[in-house]
XYZ file of C-alpha atoms in Angstrom:
735
model
C 0.000 0.000 0.000
C 1.692 3.277 0.952
C 5.071 1.785 1.821
C 7.541 0.754 -0.809
C 11.052 -0.671 -0.826
C 13.305 0.577 -3.600
C 14.910 -1.967 -5.920
C 16.651 -1.489 -9.258
C 16.961 -4.106 -12.002
C 18.945 -3.812 -15.233
C 17.831 -3.529 -18.879
C 14.510 -1.715 -18.883
C 13.252 -3.571 -15.839
C 12.087 -1.457 -12.923
C 10.940 -2.842 -9.611
C 8.814 -0.734 -7.293
C 7.768 -2.704 -4.255
C 4.479 -2.046 -2.556
C 3.794 -2.997 1.036
C 2.387 -6.403 1.868
C -1.310 -7.155 1.915
C -2.674 -10.457 3.115
C -5.371 -12.584 1.560
C -7.971 -13.911 3.960
C -10.990 -16.091 3.229
C -13.758 -17.735 5.163
C -16.595 -20.191 4.726
C -19.312 -19.031 2.330
C -22.735 -20.338 1.363
C -23.156 -20.975 -2.363
C -26.063 -19.139 -4.002
C -28.650 -20.873 -6.152
C -28.189 -20.346 -9.880
C -30.982 -18.337 -11.486
C -30.709 -18.223 -15.248
C -31.755 -14.919 -16.805
C -32.008 -13.127 -13.500
C -29.328 -11.840 -11.184
C -25.646 -10.904 -11.463
C -22.788 -9.666 -9.312
C -22.722 -5.956 -8.620
C -19.926 -3.757 -7.316
C -20.310 -1.365 -4.386
C -17.783 1.168 -3.087
C -16.685 0.957 0.534
C -15.001 4.025 1.963
C -11.659 3.288 3.585
C -11.340 4.426 7.189
C -7.857 5.920 7.036
C -7.185 9.360 8.473
C -5.112 12.034 6.720
C -1.584 10.799 6.227
C -2.460 7.255 7.228
C -1.747 4.329 4.933
C -2.550 0.666 4.994
C -0.354 -2.195 6.148
C -2.597 -5.169 5.395
C -6.115 -6.328 4.617
C -7.300 -9.733 5.826
C -10.041 -11.401 7.853
C -10.541 -10.875 11.577
C -10.979 -13.718 14.049
C -14.729 -13.004 13.893
C -14.767 -13.332 10.081
C -15.024 -9.630 9.227
C -12.830 -7.575 6.867
C -9.855 -6.293 8.832
C -7.473 -3.448 7.992
C -4.326 -2.362 9.761
C -3.227 1.202 9.049
C -0.338 3.344 10.193
C 0.857 6.917 10.337
C 4.454 6.970 11.454
C 4.767 4.786 14.555
C 1.013 4.905 15.248
C -0.904 1.783 14.165
C -4.680 1.343 14.124
C -6.850 -1.734 13.718
C -10.064 -1.300 11.676
C -12.741 -4.022 11.615
C -15.689 -3.699 9.201
C -18.955 -4.875 10.742
C -22.572 -4.065 9.917
C -21.515 -1.448 7.380
C -19.208 0.460 9.717
C -15.528 0.504 10.617
C -14.613 0.006 14.271
C -11.256 1.557 15.165
C -8.927 0.202 17.862
C -5.416 1.585 18.465
C -2.562 -0.955 18.377
C -0.114 0.291 21.004
C 2.335 -2.570 21.419
C 4.236 -1.874 18.181
C 5.179 1.699 19.085
C 6.103 0.582 22.602
C 8.243 -2.292 21.346
C 10.111 -0.194 18.785
C 10.050 3.194 20.499
C 13.798 3.758 20.005
C 13.908 2.609 16.395
C 10.576 2.613 14.532
C 10.646 0.040 11.714
C 9.288 0.101 8.186
C 5.937 -1.721 8.505
C 5.364 -4.257 5.745
C 2.647 -6.776 6.645
C 0.448 -7.818 9.555
C -1.904 -10.684 10.320
C -4.230 -11.472 13.202
C -4.691 -15.089 14.318
C -7.785 -16.822 15.701
C -6.711 -16.173 19.313
C -6.161 -12.458 18.663
C -2.378 -12.570 18.339
C -1.108 -9.962 15.917
C 1.980 -10.934 13.931
C 4.001 -8.129 12.333
C 6.503 -8.245 9.491
C 8.693 -5.149 9.242
C 12.114 -3.932 8.158
C 14.812 -2.697 10.517
C 15.713 0.673 9.019
C 19.308 0.483 10.266
C 20.203 -3.053 9.155
C 17.669 -3.229 6.285
C 16.776 -6.740 7.481
C 13.243 -8.077 7.696
C 12.044 -8.922 11.186
C 9.069 -10.473 12.981
C 7.212 -9.463 16.122
C 3.944 -10.364 17.799
C 1.613 -9.015 20.456
C -1.990 -8.704 21.604
C -4.313 -5.829 22.340
C -3.578 -4.500 25.817
C -0.386 -6.529 26.127
C 3.320 -6.083 25.505
C 4.893 -6.901 22.179
C 7.642 -9.450 21.611
C 10.432 -9.212 19.034
C 11.030 -12.596 17.409
C 14.593 -13.690 16.676
C 14.146 -15.683 13.457
C 17.536 -16.979 12.303
C 16.329 -17.395 8.723
C 15.819 -13.646 8.317
C 19.492 -13.029 9.174
C 20.967 -15.538 6.732
C 23.254 -13.996 4.128
C 22.966 -15.166 0.524
C 24.396 -13.850 -2.728
C 21.476 -11.420 -2.748
C 21.850 -10.348 0.867
C 19.387 -11.237 3.616
C 15.908 -12.488 2.602
C 13.421 -10.155 0.888
C 10.009 -11.140 2.234
C 7.034 -10.202 0.098
C 4.234 -11.790 2.125
C 3.430 -13.144 5.581
C 0.764 -15.783 6.212
C -0.128 -17.544 9.468
C -1.769 -20.953 8.975
C -4.329 -22.607 11.244
C -1.548 -24.408 13.137
C 0.116 -21.094 13.881
C 3.085 -21.542 11.533
C 4.570 -18.466 9.890
C 4.815 -18.695 6.099
C 7.256 -16.217 4.528
C 7.468 -15.592 0.777
C 11.137 -14.927 -0.040
C 11.250 -13.399 -3.515
C 15.054 -13.339 -3.737
C 15.373 -17.085 -3.283
C 12.063 -17.958 -4.975
C 10.639 -19.960 -2.107
C 8.217 -20.007 0.773
C 9.804 -20.684 4.139
C 7.655 -22.026 7.003
C 8.748 -21.189 10.536
C 7.583 -22.741 13.813
C 5.868 -20.122 16.007
C 7.475 -21.693 19.076
C 11.114 -22.223 18.048
C 11.175 -19.918 14.992
C 13.179 -22.633 13.261
C 12.539 -23.544 9.626
C 9.960 -26.342 9.420
C 9.818 -26.621 5.633
C 10.661 -24.836 2.383
C 8.606 -24.755 -0.839
C 9.962 -23.530 -4.174
C 7.841 -20.924 -5.974
C 7.803 -19.240 -9.346
C 9.870 -16.092 -9.813
C 8.210 -12.986 -8.409
C 9.417 -9.557 -9.454
C 7.772 -7.575 -6.650
C 5.885 -8.072 -3.430
C 2.676 -6.932 -5.100
C 2.623 -10.410 -6.644
C 1.434 -12.661 -3.830
C 2.159 -16.341 -4.260
C 0.292 -17.651 -1.177
C -3.333 -17.788 -0.098
C -5.150 -19.379 2.849
C -8.517 -21.137 2.751
C -11.055 -21.530 5.537
C -10.435 -25.279 5.724
C -6.800 -24.928 6.724
C -5.436 -25.282 3.217
C -2.644 -23.020 1.995
C -2.154 -22.529 -1.757
C 1.360 -21.785 -3.038
C 2.190 -20.819 -6.620
C 4.822 -23.514 -7.240
C 4.795 -23.512 -11.064
C 3.601 -21.174 -13.778
C -0.188 -21.449 -13.707
C -0.136 -24.066 -10.912
C -0.891 -23.674 -7.203
C -0.092 -26.588 -4.906
C -2.364 -27.037 -1.873
C -0.868 -27.824 1.545
C -2.615 -28.830 4.770
C -1.885 -26.632 7.780
C 0.080 -28.430 10.474
C 1.078 -31.571 8.579
C 2.107 -29.553 5.492
C 1.026 -32.527 3.376
C 0.262 -31.881 -0.285
C -3.479 -32.085 -0.969
C -3.756 -31.426 -4.678
C -3.252 -28.660 -7.219
C -5.148 -25.734 -8.603
C -4.616 -24.698 -12.216
C -4.894 -21.086 -13.311
C -5.979 -20.626 -16.918
C -4.062 -18.605 -19.515
C -1.394 -17.456 -17.111
C -4.010 -15.751 -14.937
C -2.515 -13.801 -12.036
C -4.672 -12.555 -9.205
C -5.585 -12.903 -5.548
C -7.035 -16.184 -4.264
C -9.364 -17.217 -1.486
C -11.378 -20.321 -0.594
C -14.549 -21.207 1.266
C -13.350 -24.755 1.918
C -15.109 -26.221 -1.119
C -14.176 -23.851 -3.915
C -11.244 -21.622 -4.723
C -11.861 -18.148 -6.109
C -9.556 -15.886 -8.095
C -9.934 -12.132 -8.468
C -7.896 -10.864 -11.404
C -8.202 -8.450 -14.313
C -10.301 -11.153 -16.002
C -12.926 -11.015 -13.241
C -14.001 -13.293 -10.396
C -13.754 -16.995 -11.163
C -14.545 -20.164 -9.213
C -12.975 -23.607 -9.453
C -12.115 -26.707 -7.461
C -8.863 -28.519 -6.896
C -8.169 -31.062 -9.633
C -10.697 -29.494 -12.016
C -9.179 -27.376 -14.757
C -12.500 -25.753 -15.690
C -13.286 -22.338 -14.191
C -16.675 -20.727 -13.830
C -16.773 -16.962 -14.315
C -18.910 -15.312 -11.654
C -18.222 -11.774 -12.827
C -16.421 -10.552 -15.944
C -13.488 -8.244 -15.368
C -14.939 -5.724 -17.801
C -17.851 -5.205 -15.394
C -15.813 -4.228 -12.332
C -12.806 -2.370 -10.951
C -10.572 -5.412 -11.420
C -10.666 -4.808 -15.177
C -9.378 -1.259 -14.868
C -5.755 -0.671 -15.911
C -5.215 1.620 -12.905
C -6.233 -1.034 -10.357
C -4.294 -4.058 -9.138
C -6.086 -6.441 -6.744
C -3.838 -6.925 -3.720
C -6.095 -8.760 -1.293
C -9.512 -10.410 -1.178
C -11.657 -11.292 1.816
C -14.667 -13.535 1.358
C -17.949 -13.026 3.173
C -20.446 -15.701 4.241
C -22.657 -15.657 1.122
C -20.154 -16.001 -1.711
C -19.552 -12.268 -1.569
C -16.153 -10.626 -1.780
C -14.310 -7.607 -0.409
C -11.427 -6.702 -2.732
C -8.724 -4.170 -1.953
C -7.025 -2.604 -4.978
C -3.764 -0.722 -5.201
C -3.463 2.307 -7.463
C 0.304 2.475 -7.478
C 0.972 5.693 -9.340
C -1.615 7.638 -7.380
C -0.392 6.019 -4.151
C -3.975 5.238 -3.159
C -6.193 2.238 -2.505
C -9.747 1.329 -3.381
C -12.031 -1.112 -1.558
C -14.900 -2.686 -3.471
C -17.615 -5.114 -2.380
C -19.051 -7.734 -4.756
C -22.349 -9.417 -4.047
C -24.859 -11.334 -6.143
C -28.086 -9.391 -6.694
C -30.889 -11.781 -7.744
C -33.318 -8.966 -8.518
C -31.617 -7.469 -11.568
C -31.288 -8.882 -15.095
C -28.335 -11.212 -15.577
C -27.311 -9.143 -18.607
C -27.675 -5.325 -18.741
C -30.556 -4.177 -20.908
C -28.486 -1.964 -23.235
C -25.302 -2.735 -25.142
C -22.803 -0.274 -26.563
C -20.152 -1.683 -28.899
C -16.710 -0.113 -29.158
C -14.011 -1.159 -31.633
C -10.354 -0.248 -32.039
C -7.542 -1.874 -33.968
C -5.491 -2.065 -30.749
C -6.018 -1.918 -26.998
C -6.441 1.421 -25.246
C -6.076 1.734 -21.477
C -7.961 5.010 -21.197
C -10.939 3.549 -23.018
C -10.798 0.466 -20.764
C -10.835 2.699 -17.702
C -13.742 4.720 -19.076
C -15.766 1.577 -19.809
C -15.397 0.328 -16.229
C -16.478 3.641 -14.732
C -19.228 4.293 -17.304
C -20.850 0.916 -16.627
C -20.760 1.596 -12.890
C -22.638 4.843 -13.454
C -25.039 3.178 -15.910
C -25.860 -0.233 -14.462
C -28.284 -0.972 -17.300
C -25.470 -0.698 -19.899
C -22.851 -3.198 -20.966
C -20.008 -1.789 -23.053
C -18.304 -4.338 -25.281
C -14.797 -3.352 -26.354
C -13.361 -5.445 -29.172
C -10.011 -5.107 -30.928
C -8.088 -6.910 -33.626
C -5.983 -8.428 -30.853
C -2.878 -6.922 -32.420
C -0.539 -4.037 -31.721
C -0.525 -1.111 -34.149
C 2.472 -2.463 -36.033
C 0.885 -5.899 -36.429
C -2.391 -4.735 -37.954
C -2.660 -6.050 -41.505
C -4.313 -4.711 -44.608
C -6.838 -7.559 -44.400
C -7.815 -6.505 -40.852
C -8.727 -3.035 -42.057
C -10.493 -4.232 -45.195
C -12.665 -6.546 -43.097
C -13.649 -3.627 -40.874
C -14.323 -1.417 -43.882
C -16.685 -4.026 -45.331
C -18.653 -4.165 -42.058
C -18.952 -0.402 -41.832
C -19.955 0.044 -45.455
C -22.610 -2.611 -44.907
C -24.141 -0.551 -42.131
C -22.777 -2.820 -39.413
C -19.843 -2.475 -37.082
C -19.402 -0.984 -33.655
C -21.231 2.078 -32.376
C -18.062 3.845 -31.253
C -14.857 3.608 -33.282
C -11.269 4.278 -32.296
C -9.961 5.652 -35.558
C -6.240 5.249 -34.859
C -4.620 3.731 -37.957
C -7.865 3.673 -39.950
C -8.545 5.491 -43.265
C -10.378 8.371 -41.630
C -10.556 10.578 -44.740
C -12.185 7.746 -46.656
C -14.693 7.137 -43.854
C -15.606 10.833 -43.801
C -15.943 10.968 -47.585
C -18.227 7.907 -47.604
C -20.411 9.334 -44.822
C -19.586 6.561 -42.367
C -18.872 8.852 -39.386
C -21.250 11.070 -37.444
C -20.485 14.786 -37.408
C -19.265 15.536 -33.856
C -18.918 19.299 -34.272
C -21.819 20.172 -31.958
C -20.674 17.630 -29.378
C -17.133 19.063 -29.495
C -18.434 22.638 -29.169
C -20.465 21.549 -26.153
C -17.388 20.020 -24.528
C -15.197 23.035 -25.226
C -17.922 25.332 -23.922
C -17.894 23.586 -20.549
C -14.165 23.017 -19.996
C -10.801 24.000 -21.441
C -9.169 21.555 -23.854
C -6.332 21.596 -26.352
C -8.743 22.876 -28.973
C -6.386 22.609 -31.932
C -6.060 18.880 -31.309
C -9.787 18.343 -30.934
C -10.478 20.300 -34.123
C -7.627 19.169 -36.388
C -7.193 15.454 -35.853
C -10.124 14.105 -37.872
C -11.904 16.920 -39.683
C -13.194 17.888 -43.074
C -14.533 21.229 -44.224
C -14.336 22.579 -40.684
C -16.486 19.768 -39.293
C -15.165 17.362 -36.637
C -15.578 13.606 -37.078
C -13.140 12.297 -34.481
C -11.306 13.620 -31.400
C -8.232 12.263 -29.597
C -8.747 11.233 -25.990
C -5.000 11.443 -25.342
C -1.861 12.392 -27.274
C 1.825 11.513 -27.354
C 4.664 13.951 -27.882
C 7.423 13.059 -30.374
C 10.693 14.760 -29.408
C 13.993 15.251 -31.214
C 17.302 15.876 -29.438
C 21.006 15.919 -30.202
C 23.252 17.729 -32.663
C 21.732 21.017 -33.846
C 23.166 20.780 -37.372
C 21.623 17.347 -37.902
C 18.304 18.540 -36.477
C 18.262 21.358 -39.029
C 19.187 18.915 -41.810
C 16.064 16.877 -41.120
C 13.777 19.787 -41.991
C 13.002 18.418 -45.487
C 14.097 15.788 -47.986
C 16.166 18.417 -49.823
C 17.954 19.650 -46.680
C 18.717 16.066 -45.698
C 20.007 15.385 -49.232
C 22.272 18.432 -49.042
C 23.587 17.367 -45.633
C 24.350 13.825 -46.820
C 26.061 15.152 -49.962
C 28.295 17.308 -47.765
C 28.769 14.580 -45.144
C 28.622 11.240 -46.993
C 29.744 9.239 -43.956
C 27.165 10.764 -41.600
C 24.995 8.270 -39.755
C 22.396 10.939 -38.782
C 21.037 8.713 -35.981
C 24.311 7.339 -34.596
C 23.241 3.712 -34.848
C 19.774 2.545 -35.857
C 17.928 -0.445 -37.265
C 16.272 -0.583 -40.683
C 12.712 -0.315 -39.332
C 13.390 2.921 -37.497
C 15.146 4.608 -40.429
C 12.405 3.465 -42.820
C 9.516 4.509 -40.586
C 10.820 7.748 -39.098
C 11.890 9.302 -42.397
C 8.618 8.384 -44.122
C 6.650 9.845 -41.210
C 8.796 12.977 -41.385
C 8.378 13.504 -45.131
C 5.002 11.912 -45.782
C 3.460 15.229 -46.796
C 6.204 15.742 -49.420
C 5.571 12.303 -50.925
C 1.799 11.794 -50.604
C -0.433 14.596 -51.880
C -3.823 15.435 -50.274
C -5.574 13.067 -52.698
C -3.306 10.187 -51.749
C -1.184 10.224 -54.924
C 2.480 9.253 -54.580
C 5.246 11.526 -55.921
C 7.476 8.752 -57.263
C 10.516 10.956 -57.889
C 10.436 12.211 -54.310
C 9.958 8.675 -53.016
C 12.980 7.429 -54.997
C 15.043 10.237 -53.469
C 13.889 9.271 -49.962
C 14.535 5.555 -50.474
C 18.086 6.202 -51.640
C 18.715 8.401 -48.602
C 17.360 5.660 -46.359
C 19.722 3.147 -47.928
C 22.783 5.373 -47.450
C 21.883 6.238 -43.847
C 21.209 2.559 -43.060
C 24.751 1.648 -44.092
C 26.288 4.489 -42.078
C 24.113 3.682 -39.042
C 25.158 -0.004 -39.124
C 21.528 -1.112 -39.443
C 22.471 -4.625 -40.607
C 24.026 -5.324 -37.182
C 20.681 -4.955 -35.405
C 18.536 -7.379 -37.363
C 18.990 -10.499 -35.221
C 16.394 -12.184 -33.040
C 18.109 -10.747 -29.981
C 17.150 -7.212 -30.944
C 13.690 -8.103 -32.296
C 12.598 -9.719 -29.028
C 14.348 -7.432 -26.588
C 12.698 -4.237 -27.792
C 9.096 -5.187 -28.502
C 8.103 -2.496 -26.006
C 9.015 0.326 -28.443
C 7.002 0.220 -31.686
C 6.287 3.307 -33.744
C 8.162 5.669 -36.080
C 9.788 7.726 -33.323
C 11.316 4.942 -31.229
C 14.811 3.804 -32.176
C 15.692 0.555 -30.405
C 19.320 1.695 -30.544
C 18.549 5.243 -29.392
C 21.095 4.996 -26.574
C 23.755 5.015 -29.292
C 23.654 8.798 -29.233
C 25.784 8.551 -26.093
C 28.572 7.165 -28.326
C 27.731 9.392 -31.308
C 26.931 12.863 -29.940
C 27.134 14.346 -33.475
C 23.878 12.558 -34.273
C 20.243 12.909 -33.159
C 17.776 10.673 -31.397
C 14.010 10.696 -31.172
C 11.497 9.403 -28.687
C 7.727 9.398 -28.424
C 6.777 10.457 -24.901
C 3.481 9.075 -23.631
C 3.840 9.604 -19.864
C 6.005 11.138 -17.182
C 7.568 7.755 -16.484
C 8.314 7.403 -20.202
C 10.517 10.511 -19.935
C 13.067 8.862 -17.656
C 15.600 7.355 -20.079
C 15.609 10.022 -22.834
C 15.839 12.830 -20.293
C 18.696 11.074 -18.478
C 20.544 11.005 -21.812
C 19.750 14.652 -22.529
C 21.073 15.746 -19.135
C 24.357 13.947 -19.731
C 24.673 15.346 -23.267
C 23.535 18.806 -22.124
C 20.921 19.123 -24.863
C 17.243 20.066 -24.878
C 14.307 18.426 -26.662
C 12.405 20.037 -29.494
C 9.222 19.124 -31.326
C 9.299 17.045 -34.486
C 7.780 19.305 -37.154
C 5.178 20.432 -34.644
C 3.667 16.911 -34.638
C 1.602 15.217 -31.961
C 0.464 11.604 -32.099
C -3.279 11.409 -31.330
C -4.304 8.434 -29.205
C -7.798 7.014 -28.971
C -9.254 9.111 -31.786
C -12.892 8.496 -31.041
C -15.685 8.696 -33.576
C -19.280 7.478 -33.825
C -20.573 5.146 -36.508
C -23.196 6.983 -38.552
C -25.175 3.726 -38.717
C -25.252 3.216 -34.938
C -28.663 2.460 -33.505
C -27.753 3.864 -30.074
C -26.309 7.261 -30.983
C -27.486 8.981 -27.794
C -25.727 6.354 -25.687
C -22.642 6.550 -27.910
C -22.526 10.323 -27.493
C -22.817 10.000 -23.712
C -19.864 7.610 -23.710
C -17.771 9.866 -25.946
C -18.449 12.829 -23.652
C -17.446 10.735 -20.657
C -14.069 10.000 -22.276
C -13.338 13.728 -22.035
C -14.508 14.115 -18.422
C -12.181 15.177 -15.604
C -12.483 11.721 -14.056
C -11.126 9.928 -17.118
C -8.699 12.574 -18.308
C -7.031 12.681 -14.874
C -6.534 8.907 -14.551
C -2.818 8.149 -14.194
C -2.200 5.939 -17.181
C 0.810 5.667 -19.463
C -0.927 5.664 -22.852
C -0.706 9.390 -23.498
C -1.203 12.857 -22.037
C -4.676 14.319 -21.431
C -6.233 16.823 -23.809
C -8.096 18.511 -20.943
C -6.201 21.566 -19.694
C -6.878 21.031 -15.993
C -5.731 17.409 -16.197
C -2.546 18.483 -18.016
C -1.708 20.864 -15.180
C -1.754 17.951 -12.757
C 0.661 15.775 -14.737
C 3.784 17.144 -13.019
C 2.412 16.146 -9.590
C 3.392 12.539 -10.365
C 7.059 13.542 -9.992
C 6.629 14.214 -6.267
C 4.695 11.011 -5.532
C 6.024 8.215 -3.345
C 5.834 5.954 -6.382
C 8.178 8.251 -8.328
C 10.594 8.638 -5.440
C 10.936 4.857 -5.115
C 11.236 4.121 -8.826
C 14.463 3.919 -10.784
C 15.453 2.342 -14.061
C 18.523 1.084 -15.856
C 19.101 0.480 -19.541
C 21.904 -1.591 -21.038
C 22.356 -1.455 -24.823
C 25.022 -3.452 -26.649
C 26.472 -1.770 -29.725
C 29.025 -4.082 -31.289
C 31.720 -4.592 -28.655
C 30.537 -1.593 -26.625
C 27.802 -1.399 -24.020
C 25.926 1.793 -23.170
C 24.449 1.813 -19.671
C 22.060 4.486 -18.490
C 20.674 4.973 -14.994
C 17.506 7.014 -14.760
C 15.166 8.409 -12.160
C 11.966 10.386 -12.605
C 12.279 13.731 -14.452
C 12.140 17.013 -12.587
C 9.024 19.146 -12.274
C 10.684 21.738 -14.515
C 11.332 19.132 -17.224
C 7.717 17.972 -17.117
C 6.399 21.528 -17.223
C 8.596 22.280 -20.243
C 7.293 19.181 -22.034
C 3.699 20.186 -21.293
C 4.409 23.654 -22.739
C 5.734 21.932 -25.830
C 2.588 19.807 -25.968
C 0.426 22.925 -25.919
C 2.125 24.220 -29.064
C 1.616 21.126 -31.245
C -0.895 21.384 -34.079
C -0.013 18.721 -36.673
C -1.415 15.223 -36.095
C 0.675 12.187 -36.950
C -1.180 10.584 -39.832
C -0.904 6.843 -40.410
C -3.278 5.097 -42.782
C -2.245 1.536 -41.907
C -2.932 0.183 -45.408
C -0.698 2.818 -47.028
C 1.935 2.247 -44.370
C 1.821 -1.523 -44.812
C 2.315 -1.109 -48.569
C 5.228 1.262 -48.014
C 6.900 -0.897 -45.352
C 6.632 -4.199 -47.219
C 7.995 -2.772 -50.460
C 10.726 -0.665 -48.822
C 11.996 -3.747 -46.999
C 12.523 -5.444 -50.367
C 14.478 -2.431 -51.577
C 16.656 -2.203 -48.468
C 17.477 -5.911 -48.647
C 18.496 -5.448 -52.292
C 15.874 -7.486 -54.144
C 14.509 -4.476 -56.101
C 15.891 -1.022 -56.944
C 14.520 2.313 -55.716
C 12.704 3.134 -58.942
C 10.881 -0.212 -58.973
C 10.030 0.131 -55.268
C 8.538 3.604 -55.754
C 6.555 2.448 -58.786
C 5.199 -0.569 -56.891
C 4.191 1.529 -53.880
C 2.423 4.084 -56.081
C 0.506 1.422 -58.012
C -0.662 -0.409 -54.879
C -1.738 2.805 -53.167
C -3.695 3.851 -56.294
C -5.449 0.462 -56.282
C -6.302 0.798 -52.594
C -7.693 4.317 -53.019
C -9.870 3.153 -55.890
C -11.538 0.436 -53.794
C-alpha cells in the first residue's frame, strides 16, 4: 500500500515494491443459480484511514469480518468492518516495542486467538524482522535466524506473511524464490517450498482457505495445496491462460480475483466458472491491481485494490443481486484496432454509473504495427454494410475515406459543447479528424514526439532536400548514430510523408525514390544490418512506432547525431531525459507533430447514438482525463496541469530504471530516475504548441513498409520500389 522498498533491475526492468497485503478467506454459502435473472454488482466501501495514514494489510478478523491495519508513522490502528461500519482500535504494542527505532511496517496478520503478527524492516540493518503481540499486552520481538541468513542477494526479501491454522509463519522470499515455514514456538525452519519467480511483493504467491489449506504458486499457472500443520500436499489448482490474481477459498471452492474477473474452481478441475467478468468491475481497470480479497459468508467478496501511481487504494464489495437482469438491458459496442487503457478505464467507470449498460470493447488483438491490410479491409466491409461498432477508435484507420463515404457522425456540436464547458487543447480536438471545418473524431490522449542531439543534424532533417544536401556534404554521416532498418524506414517516411503523398493520396514517385536512396545510405552508415537479429527483435518489442529507435542509446557514443522518442507519460521521460542531461541538450518538437491516441468517432449507422454520445463525452470528463495511465497525455487543460504532480509522488521517489544497450563490442548503460518538475512543465508547454497530427493510414503504411523492406534488402531497386508503392496505393484508393 503506501510503503515501498526501492529496488533497481537492469535492462529496462524497474521494480517498485508495494507494502504487503494479506489474503484472507472464510466459509461461504453458495447461491442458487438463477438463469436470466441476477448478477454480481460492485459497491464502493469508503476506507477508514485518516489524513496521512496508509494501509499495512487487509485480511479477515478472528470473527470473520474484513480487517485493515493502518499506520501513520509509529502509530498503528486496527479497523474491523462490521454491519456497514468501521470500528477503530489503536494498536499500542508496536510503538512501545520499537520506540527507540521505529521500523518500516510491511505486513500484519491477526490469528484466531487475537495474536497480531508483524513483518517489518529494521531501518538500520535493512533486514526483515518479525514481532507479535496482543491488544492490551506487551509486544515481543522474534529472533528468526532465517531472516538473518546472508545469501548472494543479501538477507531475505520477504514479500508476504501468512499464518496458517496451526500457527506456523509462512514467509514468501522473492530473492530465493521460495516459501519458508517457521515454527511459532522455536522460529526454526519447518519446511521450504519452491515458488515461481516474483518480481515484486505486489505479486502474492500464497493464499489461505477456511479449511486450513494453503495454496502456493509452485509452477507457472499451478498452485499446490498444503494442509496446515502436517504440510502434506493435498492437490493442485490450475490457473488458466497465465491468470494472475488474488485467491481465497470457502473450503469447497477456490476463487480468483484478477483483471479477467471473479472466477470459481475446485482442486483437480481445470475448468473455471466466471462469476463476474473483469470488464464489469474495478478489477478490469488498468489503474487497479487487486492486492487482497476477503470472502464473506454468502459467496460475496471484499477486494482491496492498489493504485500504485496515485499512491492510493480502493475497496470494493461484490455481491450477487438476484433482482436485476443477468445481462444489462443496453449494449454499446466499441471497436479499435489495438487496446487502449484510457478507453478500458472509461468503460469500467461508465458501466458503474449506468448499471443498465454493458459496453463491449473489441479489438483486432494486435498491436498497431501488427495490424494487416486484411484486418482493415474486413472492418471497412462491415462499416460500409451498415454494421460495425457504435463507437470507433480511428487510430490507424482510413479516416478521410470514412468521412468521404459518410460513415462517421459529425461531432462538431458535441465538441463545441465540450469546449464550452471546460478548457481543452482545442487545436487537437479540431484538427485530428476533420473535413470542411467539421469534426468527425477527437483524440482522448496524445503523445509527444521529441527530437534531441546535434543542432546541425536537427536542421538537416527539416526536409528531404535539406537532408540530401547534408548527406552530400557529409557522406559518412549516420544521422542517428546507430539505428535499425525499421526505425530509419519509418521515421523518415513519417517525417516527409506530406512531401511524398499529396492530399488526394497520390504518390510523388521521384520524391519517393530520393527518400529511399537516402534511407539506404543512412542505413549503411548507421550499421543497421548489425541490429537485425532475433536478440534485438525480441528485446525491444516495447518500443514500436516511427519515433522509437531501439538503438537510441547510441547517441551517447555518437553525440554528433540525433535521437528521437515518443513520450506518452512522465515515467516514459526517464531514459531520454537522463541522456539529454548527460549530453547537455534540450528536446524540441518534431515538425510540430503530436500523435493522437484514442481518436474516437461514432458510426453513422449506430442504432444507439445517444448512448454513444454520452460515452464519448465521458471520455473527455475530468475523471477519465485525470486517470494516471501511461498511454498518453490528457487533452483537458486542468488534467494536463496535474501531470507534473506525479514527480513528487512516493511511487516516483521509489522508482528507478537502468538500460543496457550493446552496440558491437561496446555497451551503453544508463541509470535514470523520474524527471524534474521543470522538465515535465517544459514538455507540457511543448505539448500545448503542437498542431499537426501524426497521420498513419495503416494500409498505405503496410504497402510502403513491405515494399521498402525489399528495396533495403536489395531485391529491387529504388525506382521499382517507388513504382510498386504508387501502383498499390492507387489500387487501394480506388476500392
